[in-house]
Amino acid sequence: MSELFNIIKGRRSVRTFDEKPVSAEDRAKLEEYIGTISNPFGIPVSLVLLDAKEHGLSSPVLTGESLYVAGRVSDGPYACEAYGYSLEKLVLYAWSLGIGTTWIGGTMKREVFEKAVGLDEGELMPCVSPLGYPAKRMSVREVMMRKGVGADNRMSADRFFFDGAWERPFASGSDPRLYEVIEMLRWAPSAVNKQPWRIIAADGCYNFFLKHDKGYVSAKMGDLQKVDMGIALCHFVSGLEDQNRDPEVFVSDPGITVPENVEYIATVRAH
C-alpha cells in the first residue's frame, strides 16, 4: 500500500492533545503547505492558523489544543465542496507530520472564530480544526464521543459505490488499483460519520452524488454535507493522483436516475 493510503487509513480525529504547542518547524511547514493548496472547483479558500490563547478560541469537546486552522470562502455554488476539499488536504498533510486534527462545525463559539478569521459579509466559515500533537491517552469524553458516532466504522463499498445505476454494486476486480482508491474514499471523515457520498461509475467516469440527511444546512455554516462531499472528492482524487492517473474533475450531470433526496455534485474522469 502507498504512503498516502497509510496516512488516510491511519488517521483519526483527535480531541485530546498533549498541550505541547506545535513546533516552529512544523508550523512553518503547515504555513508553506497552505500556500500550495488548490481545489478542482477553482474557488479560493483562505486558510489561516490561529493561536488559541491569542484569539480566545476553544471547544468544549477538546482538551490541550493551542492552535487552530480556520478559513473563509465566498458563499456561492460549490463553496462548501471547495472548502472541504481544501481543508482536508491540510488535514492529511498535518497527519503526515504527526499532527492531529478533528473537523468541528458546531461545538464552538462560532462568532469568536469568525472574528479571528476575519469573516466578511457574503463569506462562509463552515468548519474549523484544532492542530496539535495527540495525547498518549484519549480523554473519557473523547472515547465516549467516538463510540457514539461509530468513528472506527465505515460502510462497505457496495453500499456507496455503484456500477452504472443506483444501488447496483460495483465490482472493482477488473481494475485492482481502483480498490485502493475506493478504500481511501471509504475512510474519509464526515459529519457524525454519516458518509453521505454515493458514486456511480458509468462510461469511464465516476459520478459523485450527495445523499441528503436533515439538519446539516444553516446560513452560518452552509451545507456541512457538501463539505463532506469535498472531503470525499479530495480522498478519491488524491488517490488517483497517487497512482499517476491524471484525474479530471468537472460538473456535468450524467442524467442517471436517483432517489429524490440525492443530488448530483461532480464527476471524476481518470485518464
PDB file of N, CA and C in Angstrom, residues 106-179:
ATOM      1  N   GLY A 106     -19.982  22.737  14.846  1.00  0.00           N
ATOM      2  CA  GLY A 106     -20.961  23.351  15.734  1.00  0.00           C
ATOM      3  C   GLY A 106     -20.534  23.527  17.175  1.00  0.00           C
ATOM      4  N   THR A 107     -19.648  22.691  17.673  1.00  0.00           N
ATOM      5  CA  THR A 107     -19.293  22.716  19.091  1.00  0.00           C
ATOM      6  C   THR A 107     -18.192  23.739  19.356  1.00  0.00           C
ATOM      7  N   MET A 108     -18.552  25.015  19.173  1.00  0.00           N
ATOM      8  CA  MET A 108     -17.610  26.112  19.391  1.00  0.00           C
ATOM      9  C   MET A 108     -18.405  27.412  19.428  1.00  0.00           C
ATOM     10  N   LYS A 109     -17.787  28.486  19.959  1.00  0.00           N
ATOM     11  CA  LYS A 109     -18.379  29.809  19.890  1.00  0.00           C
ATOM     12  C   LYS A 109     -18.049  30.380  18.512  1.00  0.00           C
ATOM     13  N   ARG A 110     -18.974  30.173  17.610  1.00  0.00           N
ATOM     14  CA  ARG A 110     -18.717  30.479  16.204  1.00  0.00           C
ATOM     15  C   ARG A 110     -18.338  31.943  15.980  1.00  0.00           C
ATOM     16  N   GLU A 111     -18.983  32.842  16.682  1.00  0.00           N
ATOM     17  CA  GLU A 111     -18.714  34.260  16.467  1.00  0.00           C
ATOM     18  C   GLU A 111     -17.267  34.630  16.820  1.00  0.00           C
ATOM     19  N   VAL A 112     -16.681  33.924  17.798  1.00  0.00           N
ATOM     20  CA  VAL A 112     -15.296  34.206  18.180  1.00  0.00           C
ATOM     21  C   VAL A 112     -14.342  33.758  17.070  1.00  0.00           C
ATOM     22  N   PHE A 113     -14.604  32.588  16.498  1.00  0.00           N
ATOM     23  CA  PHE A 113     -13.778  32.089  15.391  1.00  0.00           C
ATOM     24  C   PHE A 113     -13.955  32.962  14.154  1.00  0.00           C
ATOM     25  N   GLU A 114     -15.186  33.378  13.884  1.00  0.00           N
ATOM     26  CA  GLU A 114     -15.432  34.212  12.707  1.00  0.00           C
ATOM     27  C   GLU A 114     -14.695  35.540  12.813  1.00  0.00           C
ATOM     28  N   LYS A 115     -14.661  36.110  14.018  1.00  0.00           N
ATOM     29  CA  LYS A 115     -13.919  37.358  14.230  1.00  0.00           C
ATOM     30  C   LYS A 115     -12.425  37.133  14.036  1.00  0.00           C
ATOM     31  N   ALA A 116     -11.919  36.021  14.574  1.00  0.00           N
ATOM     32  CA  ALA A 116     -10.487  35.743  14.476  1.00  0.00           C
ATOM     33  C   ALA A 116     -10.045  35.531  13.032  1.00  0.00           C
ATOM     34  N   VAL A 117     -10.897  34.906  12.226  1.00  0.00           N
ATOM     35  CA  VAL A 117     -10.529  34.611  10.842  1.00  0.00           C
ATOM     36  C   VAL A 117     -10.817  35.797   9.920  1.00  0.00           C
ATOM     37  N   GLY A 118     -11.519  36.806  10.437  1.00  0.00           N
ATOM     38  CA  GLY A 118     -11.819  37.982   9.628  1.00  0.00           C
ATOM     39  C   GLY A 118     -12.928  37.752   8.626  1.00  0.00           C
ATOM     40  N   LEU A 119     -13.950  37.009   9.030  1.00  0.00           N
ATOM     41  CA  LEU A 119     -15.041  36.675   8.114  1.00  0.00           C
ATOM     42  C   LEU A 119     -15.817  37.924   7.716  1.00  0.00           C
ATOM     43  N   ASP A 120     -16.000  38.103   6.425  1.00  0.00           N
ATOM     44  CA  ASP A 120     -16.745  39.240   5.896  1.00  0.00           C
ATOM     45  C   ASP A 120     -18.152  38.826   5.491  1.00  0.00           C
ATOM     46  N   GLU A 121     -19.006  39.815   5.265  1.00  0.00           N
ATOM     47  CA  GLU A 121     -20.356  39.544   4.772  1.00  0.00           C
ATOM     48  C   GLU A 121     -20.269  38.850   3.413  1.00  0.00           C
ATOM     49  N   GLY A 122     -21.088  37.832   3.241  1.00  0.00           N
ATOM     50  CA  GLY A 122     -21.057  37.080   1.988  1.00  0.00           C
ATOM     51  C   GLY A 122     -20.053  35.956   1.976  1.00  0.00           C
ATOM     52  N   GLU A 123     -19.404  35.713   3.132  1.00  0.00           N
ATOM     53  CA  GLU A 123     -18.434  34.620   3.236  1.00  0.00           C
ATOM     54  C   GLU A 123     -18.929  33.577   4.221  1.00  0.00           C
ATOM     55  N   LEU A 124     -18.430  32.356   4.064  1.00  0.00           N
ATOM     56  CA  LEU A 124     -18.738  31.247   4.954  1.00  0.00           C
ATOM     57  C   LEU A 124     -17.475  30.745   5.628  1.00  0.00           C
ATOM     58  N   MET A 125     -17.641  30.254   6.850  1.00  0.00           N
ATOM     59  CA  MET A 125     -16.602  29.506   7.545  1.00  0.00           C
ATOM     60  C   MET A 125     -17.280  28.225   8.047  1.00  0.00           C
ATOM     61  N   PRO A 126     -17.434  27.209   7.180  1.00  0.00           N
ATOM     62  CA  PRO A 126     -18.217  26.032   7.554  1.00  0.00           C
ATOM     63  C   PRO A 126     -17.669  25.280   8.770  1.00  0.00           C
ATOM     64  N   CYS A 127     -16.366  25.103   8.825  1.00  0.00           N
ATOM     65  CA  CYS A 127     -15.751  24.281   9.868  1.00  0.00           C
ATOM     66  C   CYS A 127     -14.385  24.840  10.238  1.00  0.00           C
ATOM     67  N   VAL A 128     -13.882  24.391  11.378  1.00  0.00           N
ATOM     68  CA  VAL A 128     -12.514  24.678  11.791  1.00  0.00           C
ATOM     69  C   VAL A 128     -11.915  23.367  12.290  1.00  0.00           C
ATOM     70  N   SER A 129     -10.631  23.400  12.610  1.00  0.00           N
ATOM     71  CA  SER A 129      -9.992  22.225  13.202  1.00  0.00           C
ATOM     72  C   SER A 129      -8.874  22.664  14.138  1.00  0.00           C
ATOM     73  N   PRO A 130      -8.725  21.981  15.277  1.00  0.00           N
ATOM     74  CA  PRO A 130      -7.525  22.168  16.076  1.00  0.00           C
ATOM     75  C   PRO A 130      -6.347  21.528  15.363  1.00  0.00           C
ATOM     76  N   LEU A 131      -5.150  21.928  15.752  1.00  0.00           N
ATOM     77  CA  LEU A 131      -3.920  21.317  15.257  1.00  0.00           C
ATOM     78  C   LEU A 131      -3.001  21.107  16.460  1.00  0.00           C
ATOM     79  N   GLY A 132      -2.564  19.891  16.653  1.00  0.00           N
ATOM     80  CA  GLY A 132      -1.688  19.625  17.790  1.00  0.00           C
ATOM     81  C   GLY A 132      -1.246  18.185  17.833  1.00  0.00           C
ATOM     82  N   TYR A 133      -0.366  17.897  18.769  1.00  0.00           N
ATOM     83  CA  TYR A 133       0.151  16.536  18.916  1.00  0.00           C
ATOM     84  C   TYR A 133      -0.786  15.720  19.808  1.00  0.00           C
ATOM     85  N   PRO A 134      -1.205  14.544  19.343  1.00  0.00           N
ATOM     86  CA  PRO A 134      -2.149  13.736  20.127  1.00  0.00           C
ATOM     87  C   PRO A 134      -1.562  13.333  21.477  1.00  0.00           C
ATOM     88  N   ALA A 135      -2.419  13.380  22.510  1.00  0.00           N
ATOM     89  CA  ALA A 135      -2.018  12.883  23.821  1.00  0.00           C
ATOM     90  C   ALA A 135      -1.859  11.363  23.764  1.00  0.00           C
ATOM     91  N   LYS A 136      -1.104  10.829  24.708  1.00  0.00           N
ATOM     92  CA  LYS A 136      -0.881   9.377  24.719  1.00  0.00           C
ATOM     93  C   LYS A 136      -2.164   8.616  24.987  1.00  0.00           C
ATOM     94  N   ARG A 137      -3.074   9.234  25.734  1.00  0.00           N
ATOM     95  CA  ARG A 137      -4.351   8.580  26.036  1.00  0.00           C
ATOM     96  C   ARG A 137      -5.489   9.539  25.732  1.00  0.00           C
ATOM     97  N   MET A 138      -6.572   9.001  25.170  1.00  0.00           N
ATOM     98  CA  MET A 138      -7.766   9.793  24.938  1.00  0.00           C
ATOM     99  C   MET A 138      -8.468  10.077  26.260  1.00  0.00           C
ATOM    100  N   SER A 139      -9.140  11.227  26.336  1.00  0.00           N
ATOM    101  CA  SER A 139      -9.980  11.508  27.495  1.00  0.00           C
ATOM    102  C   SER A 139     -11.196  10.576  27.465  1.00  0.00           C
ATOM    103  N   VAL A 140     -11.831  10.414  28.619  1.00  0.00           N
ATOM    104  CA  VAL A 140     -13.043   9.596  28.688  1.00  0.00           C
ATOM    105  C   VAL A 140     -14.116  10.166  27.769  1.00  0.00           C
ATOM    106  N   ARG A 141     -14.211  11.485  27.735  1.00  0.00           N
ATOM    107  CA  ARG A 141     -15.206  12.145  26.879  1.00  0.00           C
ATOM    108  C   ARG A 141     -14.957  11.820  25.410  1.00  0.00           C
ATOM    109  N   GLU A 142     -13.685  11.825  24.993  1.00  0.00           N
ATOM    110  CA  GLU A 142     -13.380  11.506  23.606  1.00  0.00           C
ATOM    111  C   GLU A 142     -13.728  10.064  23.278  1.00  0.00           C
ATOM    112  N   VAL A 143     -13.406   9.161  24.186  1.00  0.00           N
ATOM    113  CA  VAL A 143     -13.734   7.744  23.965  1.00  0.00           C
ATOM    114  C   VAL A 143     -15.234   7.573  23.782  1.00  0.00           C
ATOM    115  N   MET A 144     -16.016   8.242  24.627  1.00  0.00           N
ATOM    116  CA  MET A 144     -17.471   8.125  24.542  1.00  0.00           C
ATOM    117  C   MET A 144     -17.996   8.745  23.250  1.00  0.00           C
ATOM    118  N   MET A 145     -17.422   9.868  22.847  1.00  0.00           N
ATOM    119  CA  MET A 145     -17.859  10.502  21.604  1.00  0.00           C
ATOM    120  C   MET A 145     -17.592   9.599  20.411  1.00  0.00           C
ATOM    121  N   ARG A 146     -16.435   8.980  20.384  1.00  0.00           N
ATOM    122  CA  ARG A 146     -16.093   8.107  19.267  1.00  0.00           C
ATOM    123  C   ARG A 146     -17.038   6.908  19.200  1.00  0.00           C
ATOM    124  N   LYS A 147     -17.363   6.356  20.357  1.00  0.00           N
ATOM    125  CA  LYS A 147     -18.305   5.235  20.380  1.00  0.00           C
ATOM    126  C   LYS A 147     -19.681   5.686  19.913  1.00  0.00           C
ATOM    127  N   GLY A 148     -20.076   6.901  20.310  1.00  0.00           N
ATOM    128  CA  GLY A 148     -21.406   7.401  19.976  1.00  0.00           C
ATOM    129  C   GLY A 148     -21.649   7.543  18.488  1.00  0.00           C
ATOM    130  N   VAL A 149     -20.612   7.929  17.738  1.00  0.00           N
ATOM    131  CA  VAL A 149     -20.783   8.123  16.288  1.00  0.00           C
ATOM    132  C   VAL A 149     -20.214   6.953  15.478  1.00  0.00           C
ATOM    133  N   GLY A 150     -19.719   5.925  16.162  1.00  0.00           N
ATOM    134  CA  GLY A 150     -19.122   4.793  15.443  1.00  0.00           C
ATOM    135  C   GLY A 150     -17.935   5.219  14.612  1.00  0.00           C
ATOM    136  N   ALA A 151     -17.039   6.021  15.234  1.00  0.00           N
ATOM    137  CA  ALA A 151     -15.942   6.658  14.487  1.00  0.00           C
ATOM    138  C   ALA A 151     -14.996   5.668  13.815  1.00  0.00           C
ATOM    139  N   ASP A 152     -14.906   4.464  14.355  1.00  0.00           N
ATOM    140  CA  ASP A 152     -13.979   3.482  13.784  1.00  0.00           C
ATOM    141  C   ASP A 152     -14.655   2.564  12.764  1.00  0.00           C
ATOM    142  N   ASN A 153     -15.896   2.856  12.444  1.00  0.00           N
ATOM    143  CA  ASN A 153     -16.651   2.037  11.494  1.00  0.00           C
ATOM    144  C   ASN A 153     -16.885   2.801  10.199  1.00  0.00           C
ATOM    145  N   ARG A 154     -16.906   2.075   9.090  1.00  0.00           N
ATOM    146  CA  ARG A 154     -17.226   2.665   7.797  1.00  0.00           C
ATOM    147  C   ARG A 154     -18.127   1.699   7.022  1.00  0.00           C
ATOM    148  N   MET A 155     -18.971   2.243   6.175  1.00  0.00           N
ATOM    149  CA  MET A 155     -19.799   1.410   5.313  1.00  0.00           C
ATOM    150  C   MET A 155     -18.933   0.601   4.367  1.00  0.00           C
ATOM    151  N   SER A 156     -19.393  -0.570   4.013  1.00  0.00           N
ATOM    152  CA  SER A 156     -18.708  -1.341   2.981  1.00  0.00           C
ATOM    153  C   SER A 156     -18.921  -0.652   1.638  1.00  0.00           C
ATOM    154  N   ALA A 157     -17.980  -0.848   0.715  1.00  0.00           N
ATOM    155  CA  ALA A 157     -18.007  -0.137  -0.556  1.00  0.00           C
ATOM    156  C   ALA A 157     -19.266  -0.416  -1.364  1.00  0.00           C
ATOM    157  N   ASP A 158     -19.838  -1.596  -1.212  1.00  0.00           N
ATOM    158  CA  ASP A 158     -21.018  -1.923  -2.024  1.00  0.00           C
ATOM    159  C   ASP A 158     -22.251  -1.112  -1.619  1.00  0.00           C
ATOM    160  N   ARG A 159     -22.149  -0.348  -0.529  1.00  0.00           N
ATOM    161  CA  ARG A 159     -23.272   0.484  -0.097  1.00  0.00           C
ATOM    162  C   ARG A 159     -23.172   1.920  -0.625  1.00  0.00           C
ATOM    163  N   PHE A 160     -22.023   2.287  -1.186  1.00  0.00           N
ATOM    164  CA  PHE A 160     -21.903   3.662  -1.686  1.00  0.00           C
ATOM    165  C   PHE A 160     -21.267   3.770  -3.067  1.00  0.00           C
ATOM    166  N   PHE A 161     -20.728   2.672  -3.605  1.00  0.00           N
ATOM    167  CA  PHE A 161     -20.050   2.715  -4.906  1.00  0.00           C
ATOM    168  C   PHE A 161     -20.775   1.768  -5.859  1.00  0.00           C
ATOM    169  N   PHE A 162     -21.360   2.348  -6.913  1.00  0.00           N
ATOM    170  CA  PHE A 162     -22.271   1.576  -7.755  1.00  0.00           C
ATOM    171  C   PHE A 162     -21.817   1.533  -9.217  1.00  0.00           C
ATOM    172  N   ASP A 163     -22.392   0.599  -9.957  1.00  0.00           N
ATOM    173  CA  ASP A 163     -21.992   0.346 -11.340  1.00  0.00           C
ATOM    174  C   ASP A 163     -23.123   0.695 -12.296  1.00  0.00           C
ATOM    175  N   GLY A 164     -23.047   1.898 -12.883  1.00  0.00           N
ATOM    176  CA  GLY A 164     -23.974   2.268 -13.940  1.00  0.00           C
ATOM    177  C   GLY A 164     -25.337   2.743 -13.503  1.00  0.00           C
ATOM    178  N   ALA A 165     -25.818   2.257 -12.355  1.00  0.00           N
ATOM    179  CA  ALA A 165     -27.163   2.601 -11.901  1.00  0.00           C
ATOM    180  C   ALA A 165     -27.205   2.609 -10.380  1.00  0.00           C
ATOM    181  N   TRP A 166     -28.171   3.310  -9.834  1.00  0.00           N
ATOM    182  CA  TRP A 166     -28.314   3.442  -8.389  1.00  0.00           C
ATOM    183  C   TRP A 166     -28.462   2.072  -7.710  1.00  0.00           C
ATOM    184  N   GLU A 167     -27.605   1.845  -6.719  1.00  0.00           N
ATOM    185  CA  GLU A 167     -27.622   0.652  -5.870  1.00  0.00           C
ATOM    186  C   GLU A 167     -27.319  -0.650  -6.622  1.00  0.00           C
ATOM    187  N   ARG A 168     -26.645  -0.550  -7.745  1.00  0.00           N
ATOM    188  CA  ARG A 168     -26.125  -1.755  -8.392  1.00  0.00           C
ATOM    189  C   ARG A 168     -24.646  -1.850  -8.001  1.00  0.00           C
ATOM    190  N   PRO A 169     -24.272  -2.784  -7.124  1.00  0.00           N
ATOM    191  CA  PRO A 169     -22.905  -2.833  -6.584  1.00  0.00           C
ATOM    192  C   PRO A 169     -21.846  -2.870  -7.674  1.00  0.00           C
ATOM    193  N   PHE A 170     -20.767  -2.161  -7.427  1.00  0.00           N
ATOM    194  CA  PHE A 170     -19.658  -2.075  -8.379  1.00  0.00           C
ATOM    195  C   PHE A 170     -18.632  -3.151  -8.067  1.00  0.00           C
ATOM    196  N   ALA A 171     -18.186  -3.854  -9.099  1.00  0.00           N
ATOM    197  CA  ALA A 171     -17.138  -4.867  -8.943  1.00  0.00           C
ATOM    198  C   ALA A 171     -15.828  -4.281  -9.445  1.00  0.00           C
ATOM    199  N   SER A 172     -14.870  -4.067  -8.544  1.00  0.00           N
ATOM    200  CA  SER A 172     -13.609  -3.423  -8.929  1.00  0.00           C
ATOM    201  C   SER A 172     -12.550  -4.427  -9.371  1.00  0.00           C
ATOM    202  N   GLY A 173     -12.937  -5.702  -9.517  1.00  0.00           N
ATOM    203  CA  GLY A 173     -11.952  -6.722  -9.867  1.00  0.00           C
ATOM    204  C   GLY A 173     -11.258  -6.473 -11.192  1.00  0.00           C
ATOM    205  N   SER A 174     -11.947  -5.788 -12.111  1.00  0.00           N
ATOM    206  CA  SER A 174     -11.339  -5.535 -13.414  1.00  0.00           C
ATOM    207  C   SER A 174     -10.269  -4.442 -13.346  1.00  0.00           C
ATOM    208  N   ASP A 175     -10.206  -3.723 -12.237  1.00  0.00           N
ATOM    209  CA  ASP A 175      -9.228  -2.652 -12.051  1.00  0.00           C
ATOM    210  C   ASP A 175      -8.723  -2.711 -10.614  1.00  0.00           C
ATOM    211  N   PRO A 176      -7.752  -3.588 -10.320  1.00  0.00           N
ATOM    212  CA  PRO A 176      -7.278  -3.769  -8.942  1.00  0.00           C
ATOM    213  C   PRO A 176      -6.795  -2.483  -8.289  1.00  0.00           C
ATOM    214  N   ARG A 177      -6.220  -1.557  -9.080  1.00  0.00           N
ATOM    215  CA  ARG A 177      -5.736  -0.314  -8.489  1.00  0.00           C
ATOM    216  C   ARG A 177      -6.888   0.518  -7.930  1.00  0.00           C
ATOM    217  N   LEU A 178      -8.057   0.384  -8.541  1.00  0.00           N
ATOM    218  CA  LEU A 178      -9.191   1.176  -8.099  1.00  0.00           C
ATOM    219  C   LEU A 178      -9.633   0.772  -6.694  1.00  0.00           C
ATOM    220  N   TYR A 179      -9.410  -0.465  -6.324  1.00  0.00           N
ATOM    221  CA  TYR A 179      -9.791  -0.927  -4.985  1.00  0.00           C
ATOM    222  C   TYR A 179      -9.131  -0.069  -3.909  1.00  0.00           C
TER     223      TYR A 179
END
